[in-house]
XYZ file of C-alpha atoms in Angstrom:
641
model
C 17.072 -28.756 35.134
C 16.437 -25.934 32.652
C 18.987 -27.467 30.256
C 17.284 -30.860 30.493
C 13.883 -29.264 29.902
C 15.178 -27.392 26.859
C 16.581 -30.629 25.446
C 13.323 -32.537 25.951
C 11.011 -29.761 24.799
C 13.192 -28.043 22.175
C 12.361 -27.974 18.489
C 15.395 -30.161 17.704
C 14.621 -32.876 20.283
C 12.591 -35.163 17.982
C 15.026 -35.191 15.045
C 17.976 -35.579 17.458
C 16.496 -38.652 19.184
C 15.365 -40.152 15.880
C 18.789 -39.571 14.342
C 20.472 -41.235 17.343
C 18.234 -44.317 17.022
C 18.980 -44.563 13.283
C 22.721 -44.365 13.999
C 22.350 -47.070 16.682
C 20.519 -49.252 14.130
C 23.432 -49.042 11.684
C 25.891 -49.770 14.497
C 23.911 -52.847 15.641
C 23.768 -54.166 12.072
C 27.581 -54.041 11.930
C 28.182 -55.550 15.378
C 25.519 -58.298 15.451
C 24.853 -61.261 13.199
C 21.062 -60.798 13.226
C 19.140 -57.859 11.737
C 16.401 -57.955 14.348
C 17.995 -55.544 16.837
C 18.924 -53.085 14.082
C 15.411 -53.264 12.615
C 13.892 -52.550 16.025
C 16.109 -49.473 16.482
C 15.319 -48.283 12.945
C 11.563 -48.665 13.460
C 11.897 -46.910 16.831
C 13.605 -44.021 15.061
C 10.762 -43.876 12.515
C 8.180 -43.928 15.327
C 9.901 -41.095 17.239
C 10.207 -38.918 14.149
C 6.864 -39.942 12.684
C 4.543 -39.644 15.695
C 4.234 -35.823 15.537
C 3.778 -36.057 11.764
C 0.977 -38.644 12.067
C -0.712 -36.578 14.796
C -0.727 -33.487 12.585
C -1.920 -35.449 9.593
C -4.838 -36.969 11.536
C -5.782 -33.570 13.012
C -5.815 -32.025 9.540
C -7.883 -34.939 8.183
C -10.438 -34.501 10.955
C -10.684 -30.861 9.830
C -11.299 -32.180 6.280
C -7.881 -31.042 5.068
C -5.649 -33.468 3.194
C -2.207 -32.065 3.948
C 1.455 -32.874 3.447
C 1.722 -34.514 6.860
C -0.850 -37.092 5.770
C 1.227 -37.910 2.670
C 4.330 -38.565 4.740
C 2.345 -40.524 7.346
C 0.813 -42.901 4.789
C 4.162 -43.378 3.050
C 6.056 -44.075 6.286
C 3.453 -46.504 7.696
C 3.281 -48.299 4.363
C 7.081 -48.584 4.224
C 7.161 -50.178 7.704
C 4.407 -52.647 6.725
C 6.284 -53.853 3.637
C 9.571 -54.063 5.565
C 11.289 -50.968 4.151
C 12.380 -49.840 7.611
C 15.243 -47.599 6.475
C 13.017 -45.731 4.023
C 10.386 -45.152 6.723
C 12.988 -43.866 9.195
C 14.776 -41.714 6.603
C 11.569 -40.091 5.390
C 10.254 -39.234 8.850
C 13.682 -38.152 10.121
C 14.333 -35.816 7.172
C 10.804 -34.422 7.385
C 11.285 -33.747 11.111
C 14.604 -32.026 10.383
C 12.900 -29.912 7.720
C 10.128 -28.903 10.126
C 12.626 -27.928 12.843
C 14.676 -25.993 10.324
C 11.541 -24.196 9.123
C 10.540 -23.279 12.689
C 14.043 -22.056 13.484
C 14.152 -19.944 10.345
C 10.744 -18.347 10.917
C 11.811 -17.499 14.459
C 15.014 -16.014 13.068
C 13.128 -13.920 10.525
C 10.847 -12.696 13.310
C 13.904 -11.294 15.060
C 12.730 -7.723 14.388
C 9.685 -8.365 16.577
C 11.812 -10.023 19.251
C 14.190 -7.046 19.251
C 11.281 -4.630 19.629
C 9.927 -6.607 22.560
C 13.406 -6.685 24.087
C 13.699 -2.894 24.095
C 10.444 -2.502 26.005
C 11.406 -1.038 29.410
C 10.648 -2.987 32.584
C 10.857 -0.285 35.249
C 10.373 3.462 35.594
C 11.540 6.048 38.114
C 8.643 8.371 38.987
C 8.266 11.295 41.343
C 5.858 10.580 44.238
C 5.485 13.340 46.841
C 8.931 14.713 45.986
C 10.631 11.307 46.250
C 12.029 9.117 43.460
C 10.216 5.768 43.402
C 10.997 2.826 41.119
C 7.854 1.093 39.817
C 7.058 -1.355 36.981
C 6.759 0.559 33.713
C 3.237 -0.762 33.168
C 2.077 0.866 36.410
C 3.010 4.437 35.460
C -0.121 6.586 35.212
C -0.774 9.179 32.535
C 0.335 12.605 33.745
C 2.970 11.325 36.180
C 6.501 12.734 36.038
C 9.113 10.155 35.002
C 12.869 10.644 35.397
C 15.159 9.462 32.592
C 18.829 9.273 33.538
C 21.894 8.540 31.419
C 21.811 4.969 30.087
C 18.197 4.332 31.095
C 15.333 3.387 28.799
C 12.444 5.798 28.447
C 9.504 3.858 29.994
C 6.619 5.918 28.537
C 5.629 8.159 25.676
C 5.683 11.718 26.922
C 6.709 15.348 26.741
C 9.952 16.671 28.237
C 9.096 19.291 30.887
C 12.634 19.925 32.133
C 16.245 18.969 31.453
C 18.248 18.135 28.333
C 19.685 14.929 26.958
C 20.363 12.814 23.893
C 18.129 9.838 23.098
C 18.917 6.878 20.853
C 15.640 6.514 18.889
C 16.819 3.767 16.523
C 14.213 1.296 17.849
C 11.378 3.673 16.897
C 12.467 5.839 13.966
C 15.518 3.980 12.654
C 17.590 7.147 13.221
C 21.171 6.029 13.884
C 22.381 9.160 15.698
C 21.161 10.288 19.151
C 18.541 13.047 19.033
C 18.880 16.004 21.395
C 15.825 16.547 23.605
C 14.811 19.517 25.740
C 11.647 21.022 27.238
C 8.641 20.628 24.937
C 10.095 17.760 22.860
C 8.319 14.442 22.453
C 9.933 11.176 23.578
C 8.988 7.550 22.969
C 9.001 4.461 25.168
C 11.867 2.080 24.412
C 14.347 4.785 23.383
C 17.598 4.949 25.356
C 19.267 7.929 27.018
C 22.843 8.478 25.830
C 23.489 11.405 28.137
C 21.761 14.073 30.166
C 18.841 14.057 32.562
C 15.195 14.436 31.527
C 11.951 14.955 33.384
C 9.133 13.555 31.252
C 5.391 13.948 31.700
C 3.756 10.661 30.669
C 1.209 10.947 27.838
C 1.141 7.302 26.741
C 1.705 4.260 28.951
C 1.536 0.489 28.568
C -0.333 -0.571 25.436
C -0.867 3.079 24.469
C 2.818 3.709 23.721
C 4.207 3.977 20.212
C 6.444 0.955 20.853
C 3.472 -1.209 21.895
C 1.551 -0.212 18.772
C 4.553 -1.008 16.582
C 4.963 -4.448 18.161
C 1.254 -5.142 17.637
C 1.405 -4.025 14.010
C 4.521 -6.087 13.157
C 3.004 -9.139 14.853
C -0.174 -8.818 12.791
C 1.724 -8.115 9.591
C 3.954 -11.170 9.840
C 0.920 -13.408 10.350
C -1.088 -11.866 7.486
C -1.063 -13.830 4.244
C -0.194 -12.416 0.838
C -2.259 -13.109 -2.281
C 0.388 -15.541 -3.546
C 0.334 -17.399 -0.232
C -3.460 -17.695 -0.353
C -3.128 -19.099 -3.873
C -0.585 -21.642 -2.617
C -3.029 -22.734 0.110
C -5.704 -23.317 -2.527
C -3.147 -25.084 -4.720
C -2.217 -27.494 -1.904
C -5.884 -28.323 -1.347
C -6.091 -30.077 -4.719
C -2.412 -30.934 -5.228
C -2.165 -33.254 -2.203
C -5.177 -35.458 -3.156
C -3.871 -35.513 -6.743
C -0.489 -36.895 -5.613
C -2.227 -39.515 -3.466
C -4.361 -40.560 -6.436
C -1.267 -40.718 -8.690
C 0.562 -42.882 -6.153
C -2.427 -45.238 -5.838
C -2.809 -45.613 -9.598
C 0.932 -46.133 -10.091
C 1.016 -48.795 -7.370
C -2.035 -50.643 -8.758
C -0.922 -50.498 -12.400
C 2.669 -51.596 -11.783
C 1.987 -53.780 -8.780
C 4.921 -52.012 -7.107
C 3.867 -50.811 -3.668
C 7.256 -49.242 -3.043
C 6.828 -47.105 -6.188
C 3.476 -45.838 -4.967
C 4.839 -45.029 -1.508
C 7.895 -43.318 -3.022
C 5.639 -41.121 -5.164
C 3.778 -40.095 -2.015
C 6.984 -38.974 -0.341
C 8.596 -37.333 -3.360
C 5.406 -35.428 -4.175
C 5.458 -33.546 -0.864
C 5.591 -29.835 -1.793
C 7.316 -28.849 1.448
C 9.643 -26.318 -0.134
C 6.703 -24.880 -2.073
C 4.621 -24.404 1.068
C 7.365 -22.660 3.038
C 8.661 -20.590 0.088
C 6.054 -17.824 0.511
C 5.675 -17.346 4.293
C 9.406 -17.394 5.000
C 9.959 -14.687 2.362
C 7.114 -12.511 3.655
C 8.182 -12.768 7.286
C 11.803 -12.005 6.359
C 10.794 -9.005 4.232
C 8.475 -7.520 6.855
C 11.058 -8.170 9.568
C 13.782 -6.385 7.609
C 11.448 -3.454 7.003
C 10.552 -3.190 10.703
C 14.235 -3.056 11.634
C 14.636 -0.160 9.210
C 11.711 1.814 10.634
C 9.190 0.786 7.954
C 5.927 -0.801 9.130
C 4.165 -2.842 6.435
C 0.635 -3.932 7.310
C 0.903 -7.454 5.870
C 1.957 -9.727 3.040
C -0.821 -8.491 0.756
C 0.453 -4.914 0.971
C 4.047 -6.056 0.553
C 3.095 -7.704 -2.743
C 1.097 -4.687 -3.896
C 4.005 -2.362 -3.065
C 6.194 -4.319 -5.453
C 3.866 -3.264 -8.322
C 3.841 0.478 -7.529
C 4.601 2.517 -10.652
C 3.139 5.900 -9.606
C 3.716 7.681 -6.303
C 1.427 10.594 -5.408
C 2.784 12.857 -2.676
C 1.263 15.652 -0.650
C 3.410 18.804 -0.573
C 3.013 20.235 2.916
C 4.650 18.073 5.549
C 5.954 15.595 2.978
C 8.044 17.347 0.346
C 8.211 20.373 2.636
C 8.646 20.555 6.393
C 5.183 21.988 7.070
C 6.695 24.793 9.151
C 6.768 28.107 7.207
C 9.852 30.265 7.658
C 10.512 33.937 6.953
C 12.483 33.931 3.697
C 12.755 37.570 2.646
C 12.125 41.163 3.759
C 12.151 43.825 1.006
C 12.221 47.462 2.169
C 10.277 49.879 -0.095
C 10.372 52.986 2.122
C 13.787 54.727 2.081
C 13.113 55.999 5.595
C 12.998 52.504 7.094
C 15.308 49.526 7.402
C 14.669 45.751 7.445
C 14.248 45.581 11.223
C 11.633 48.332 11.234
C 9.568 46.749 8.449
C 9.651 43.385 10.229
C 8.764 45.000 13.560
C 5.677 46.743 12.125
C 4.571 43.466 10.543
C 5.042 41.604 13.838
C 3.147 44.237 15.852
C 0.191 43.931 13.511
C 0.290 40.111 13.510
C 0.463 39.962 17.328
C -3.346 40.141 17.451
C -3.975 37.973 14.386
C -5.279 34.416 14.179
C -3.746 33.963 10.723
C -1.651 30.745 10.433
C 1.396 32.724 9.290
C 1.256 35.178 12.211
C 3.376 32.906 14.403
C 6.036 32.725 11.688
C 6.329 36.533 11.514
C 6.429 36.894 15.318
C 9.091 34.190 15.706
C 11.232 35.735 12.960
C 10.965 39.192 14.552
C 11.937 37.819 17.952
C 14.901 35.961 16.436
C 16.157 39.231 14.922
C 15.807 41.134 18.181
C 12.664 43.126 17.330
C 10.594 44.338 20.276
C 6.899 43.417 20.238
C 5.113 44.260 23.497
C 1.507 43.309 24.135
C -1.296 43.361 21.597
C -2.408 46.030 19.110
C -5.104 48.423 20.269
C -7.340 46.997 17.546
C -7.141 44.166 15.033
C -9.601 43.613 12.195
C -9.238 40.618 9.881
C -10.238 41.208 6.256
C -11.202 37.762 4.880
C -9.190 36.758 1.841
C -7.068 39.923 1.979
C -5.186 40.294 5.300
C -5.561 42.291 8.504
C -5.843 45.903 9.622
C -4.320 46.708 12.990
C -3.904 49.822 15.080
C -0.727 49.867 17.161
C 1.006 52.820 18.833
C -1.659 55.013 17.262
C -0.622 53.981 13.710
C -2.707 52.038 11.204
C -0.851 48.990 9.869
C -2.010 46.921 6.900
C -0.498 43.532 6.149
C -1.882 41.390 3.359
C -2.205 41.177 -0.426
C -2.750 43.739 -3.202
C -6.529 43.541 -2.797
C -6.161 44.864 0.762
C -4.175 47.879 -0.477
C -6.763 48.568 -3.163
C -9.571 48.409 -0.596
C -7.898 51.177 1.394
C -6.992 53.085 -1.796
C -3.262 53.076 -1.135
C -1.201 55.138 -3.558
C 1.974 54.086 -5.404
C 1.668 50.292 -5.122
C 3.584 49.472 -8.322
C 6.831 48.546 -6.523
C 4.918 46.376 -4.058
C 3.097 44.629 -6.927
C 6.366 43.834 -8.733
C 8.059 42.610 -5.564
C 5.109 40.454 -4.490
C 4.843 38.992 -7.991
C 8.503 37.945 -8.103
C 8.223 36.422 -4.625
C 5.127 34.420 -5.605
C 6.865 33.206 -8.767
C 9.686 31.914 -6.573
C 7.216 29.879 -4.521
C 7.009 32.250 -1.568
C 3.919 33.762 0.054
C 4.267 37.586 -0.024
C 2.612 39.917 2.510
C 2.674 43.645 1.772
C 3.177 45.914 4.798
C 1.781 49.470 4.867
C 1.926 51.956 7.739
C -0.723 54.698 7.640
C -0.867 55.717 3.951
C 2.587 54.464 2.893
C 3.711 51.060 1.632
C 6.894 50.332 3.601
C 7.870 46.864 2.444
C 7.022 43.267 1.615
C 7.756 40.233 3.805
C 7.718 36.707 2.380
C 7.369 33.330 4.011
C 7.753 29.883 2.522
C 7.500 26.306 3.632
C 11.060 24.961 3.505
C 11.639 22.148 1.018
C 13.165 19.121 2.733
C 16.791 18.653 1.747
C 16.214 14.964 0.985
C 13.041 15.514 -1.102
C 14.913 15.716 -4.416
C 16.933 12.638 -3.542
C 13.759 10.754 -2.642
C 12.275 11.495 -6.078
C 15.502 10.399 -7.781
C 15.587 7.175 -5.769
C 11.935 6.450 -6.549
C 12.825 6.656 -10.245
C 15.831 4.418 -9.593
C 13.442 1.955 -7.891
C 11.497 1.735 -11.190
C 8.672 4.117 -10.233
C 7.593 5.682 -13.536
C 6.017 8.873 -12.245
C 5.984 10.991 -9.069
C 2.948 13.284 -8.864
C 2.534 16.166 -6.407
C -1.031 16.662 -5.146
C -1.432 19.868 -3.170
C -4.034 22.372 -2.131
C -1.484 25.179 -2.400
C -1.339 27.786 -5.163
C 0.060 26.860 -8.568
C 3.122 29.136 -8.357
C 4.124 27.782 -4.952
C 3.586 24.209 -6.094
C 5.650 24.765 -9.242
C 8.538 26.178 -7.219
C 8.547 23.114 -4.953
C 8.142 20.834 -7.964
C 11.114 22.403 -9.699
C 13.259 22.001 -6.585
C 12.341 18.347 -6.061
C 12.070 17.082 -9.645
C 8.551 15.631 -9.484
C 7.124 14.595 -12.847
C 3.678 16.146 -12.533
C 2.076 18.907 -10.435
C -1.604 19.184 -9.553
C -2.240 22.293 -7.439
C -5.202 23.988 -5.791
C -6.793 20.660 -4.827
C -9.375 20.030 -2.128
C -9.292 16.639 -0.336
C -11.963 15.294 -2.719
C -9.894 16.533 -5.668
C -6.923 14.509 -4.433
C -9.204 11.478 -4.257
C -10.310 12.075 -7.866
C -6.676 12.405 -8.959
C -5.800 9.035 -7.423
C -8.843 7.411 -9.066
C -7.850 8.890 -12.421
C -4.342 7.457 -12.138
C -5.788 4.055 -11.238
C -8.154 4.157 -14.230
C -5.089 4.689 -16.405
C -3.842 1.310 -15.191
C -1.312 2.467 -12.601
C -0.666 0.961 -9.182
C -0.686 4.073 -7.017
C 0.937 4.796 -3.662
C -0.316 7.930 -1.888
C 1.970 9.596 0.663
C 0.440 12.057 3.124
C -0.145 13.031 6.728
C -3.315 10.988 7.171
C -5.586 13.964 7.919
C -6.642 16.080 4.923
C -5.191 13.368 2.687
C -7.308 10.626 4.287
C -9.683 10.042 1.315
C -6.796 9.725 -1.148
C -4.802 7.541 1.259
C -7.750 5.174 1.656
C -8.398 4.957 -2.096
C -4.804 4.464 -3.253
C -3.526 0.924 -3.748
C -1.024 1.654 -0.978
C -1.474 4.416 1.612
C 1.781 5.626 3.157
C 1.876 7.682 6.369
C 4.928 9.885 6.903
C 6.439 10.409 10.338
C 4.160 7.888 12.011
C 6.102 7.739 15.282
C 3.716 8.878 17.969
C 0.645 8.884 15.719
C -1.716 6.060 16.679
C -4.074 6.850 13.805
C -1.305 6.676 11.206
C 0.059 3.380 12.504
C -3.387 1.771 12.651
C -4.745 2.994 9.294
C -1.812 3.202 6.886
C -0.808 0.264 4.697
C 2.789 1.405 5.194
C 3.890 3.668 8.045
C 7.316 5.287 7.883
C 8.555 5.726 11.441
C 10.376 9.006 11.855
C 10.560 11.686 9.216
C 12.993 10.160 6.731
C 11.720 10.524 3.145
C 14.288 8.030 1.858
C 12.423 5.239 3.667
C 9.797 5.353 0.900
C 12.017 4.233 -2.018
C 13.683 1.830 0.407
C 10.288 0.263 1.183
C 9.416 -0.119 -2.510
C 12.821 -1.632 -3.319
C 12.495 -4.083 -0.424
C 8.993 -5.072 -1.598
C 10.330 -5.773 -5.097
C 13.200 -7.842 -3.661
C 10.779 -9.826 -1.479
C 8.422 -10.656 -4.339
C 11.372 -11.602 -6.556
C 12.592 -13.942 -3.802
C 9.120 -15.495 -3.512
C 9.084 -16.201 -7.241
C 12.594 -17.663 -7.150
C 11.578 -19.956 -4.295
C 8.473 -21.136 -6.142
C 10.565 -21.990 -9.210
C 13.114 -23.883 -7.075
C 10.405 -25.837 -5.254
C 8.316 -26.732 -8.320
C 11.367 -27.688 -10.403
C 12.633 -29.975 -7.629
C 9.290 -31.778 -7.272
C 8.863 -32.234 -11.037
C 12.395 -33.610 -11.504
C 12.043 -35.971 -8.553
C 8.678 -37.297 -9.769
C 10.181 -37.931 -13.187
C 13.144 -39.623 -11.508
C 10.848 -41.954 -9.591
C 8.684 -42.830 -12.603
C 11.689 -43.376 -14.878
C 13.624 -45.225 -12.181
C 16.747 -44.415 -10.189
C 15.320 -42.237 -7.401
C 14.565 -44.095 -4.182
C 12.391 -42.906 -1.344
C 15.366 -41.975 0.871
C 17.304 -40.234 -1.913
C 14.211 -38.332 -3.003
C 13.486 -37.161 0.530
C 17.101 -36.033 0.956
C 16.954 -33.966 -2.244
C 13.575 -32.632 -1.162
C 14.953 -31.419 2.191
C 17.943 -29.870 0.449
C 15.490 -27.864 -1.676
C 13.764 -26.721 1.528
C 17.125 -25.554 2.857
C 17.891 -23.706 -0.399
C 14.516 -21.934 -0.258
C 15.088 -20.905 3.355
C 18.627 -19.619 2.736
C 17.376 -17.657 -0.278
C 14.690 -15.974 1.839
C 17.167 -15.247 4.628
C 19.080 -12.982 2.233
C 16.271 -10.446 2.714
C 17.376 -9.937 6.318
C 20.624 -8.329 5.179
C 20.608 -4.546 5.315
C 21.369 -2.793 2.052
C 22.819 0.689 1.851
C 20.357 2.896 0.014
C 21.586 5.392 -2.555
C 20.524 6.468 -6.024
C 21.625 3.694 -8.346
C 22.722 5.768 -11.296
C 25.272 8.605 -11.666
C 22.650 10.660 -13.504
C 20.313 10.446 -10.500
C 23.074 11.537 -8.136
C 24.002 14.454 -10.389
C 20.367 15.569 -10.635
C 20.026 15.582 -6.856
C 23.224 17.581 -6.420
C 22.094 20.174 -8.971
C 18.763 20.706 -7.203
C 20.398 20.959 -3.786
C 22.770 23.611 -5.121
C 19.867 25.542 -6.634
C 18.058 25.497 -3.281
C 21.091 26.318 -1.159
């Protein structure tokens, strides 16, 4: 029964039945002396194929839209009236085949969305009163404990509270290798366990999961129209009446009704109409498979024109997690561990953002830090003063030492200066009245940052600009390591906005890459706002023009390259479609092109356009395109090693 239903309701049912009736018509003409039976079968084939076309044409006309379906309807009905049964059947049959092929192709290019829906989990195993209970995934409540066993799909967004395991996150971040998870790590619905056993506390369920938001965004994006597509809609609004007028004039002037009807059929811009949407859907679908969410066709087109990329430093070019990079001992009576321990004891009572970095580094090196200092006093803009074990400990900058009139600070000044020049943040440590050392922290530059910049240049981006609120010396160190073309440091959020506006006034199409928080004004103003690491961030997914799932910097040049390929494909398809229509119209007017032949060529052009767009679905390996770019990346990585 299901097979029968699929045959009667499938997208290929109409052209299949029509094609069978046309074949029967030819067979009857060969077997019988009269043409009547064959003509009846041929007209029946035209009616089967043409009925949906006429219905759509009438519906569009009632909505005051003169569309392509109306052209084909008038031509087919006219051909039947004047006895050109084969032409009527051929036109409607080929048009029906083209429509089915178009529908099939669009469904194929939407495969990324279908795959995302397919990975959505159906059931979840939750803990109820100490027992494991299997429930529909949509019924899991926020805060419940979900069990994820080997081979199972994670049914919710959540935080691991116990256990270890490896998760395949390809459906969310595009990461090909399983990611190890343990207590405190974040997990996403739709990812698959490749080993281990996890207990997950649900933080996002149902429509609030990252997967659900991605599906919603891809669905919206594939339906959104690009500027070129909107232009084509406006073009069709006057093109279709113009073709009808041309056909009417040609028929009246020449007295050849067949010529007029043939012009109606040949003038159908079917390939032109499908050339844009099939390219956009294929491009956005390919991007979604690769962990790149593009908001819609308009933003895909704009991305193809990007010639300047502005990037935030912290969290984009760097990891956003400062690490202890150096400990310099200035007191001969102490060693590295002692200097670090004094710094950690003082920072134990501090609210300074870098305090956690010092404490973690001390713990990693086995230093003992028990409890809090007896007293902690922050000195705004300078550092802190702490009392621990009856000793006064200062940790901060030179101004703090000067405030407490510390003697012999020359070595500390030289050391701190060289650290700052290297892009590190120095903190001088003094115990009682003696400077004992300098500790330095720095935000680690991502290992793929330099490669990203090189690949942006390879993708024909003219300039990469770093916009950061950090100090000039730190920014220059990161800039040198990554190879950015321009550095603008010490910027407030409104300064970043002004920088983007300035670049736009210079005539550039600007993409701004940031974390969506302090960069929000610049992200909103840029021609394209790009959110990094959007997995799990509802705000980033909903507000960014492009959201890069996961934390892979190389997705940015990949997105720009894909946008350029998509727009190039759109232009190729337009040229193919327009050239075909022009040549066919000339062929009809000059003689030699019949209605059936013209429709066949027309449908072939539709097929060519579709196949051309389908090339976008192929995955391309992404690497710097020139040996010079590769060499530059290798040099920077060696310098940072």
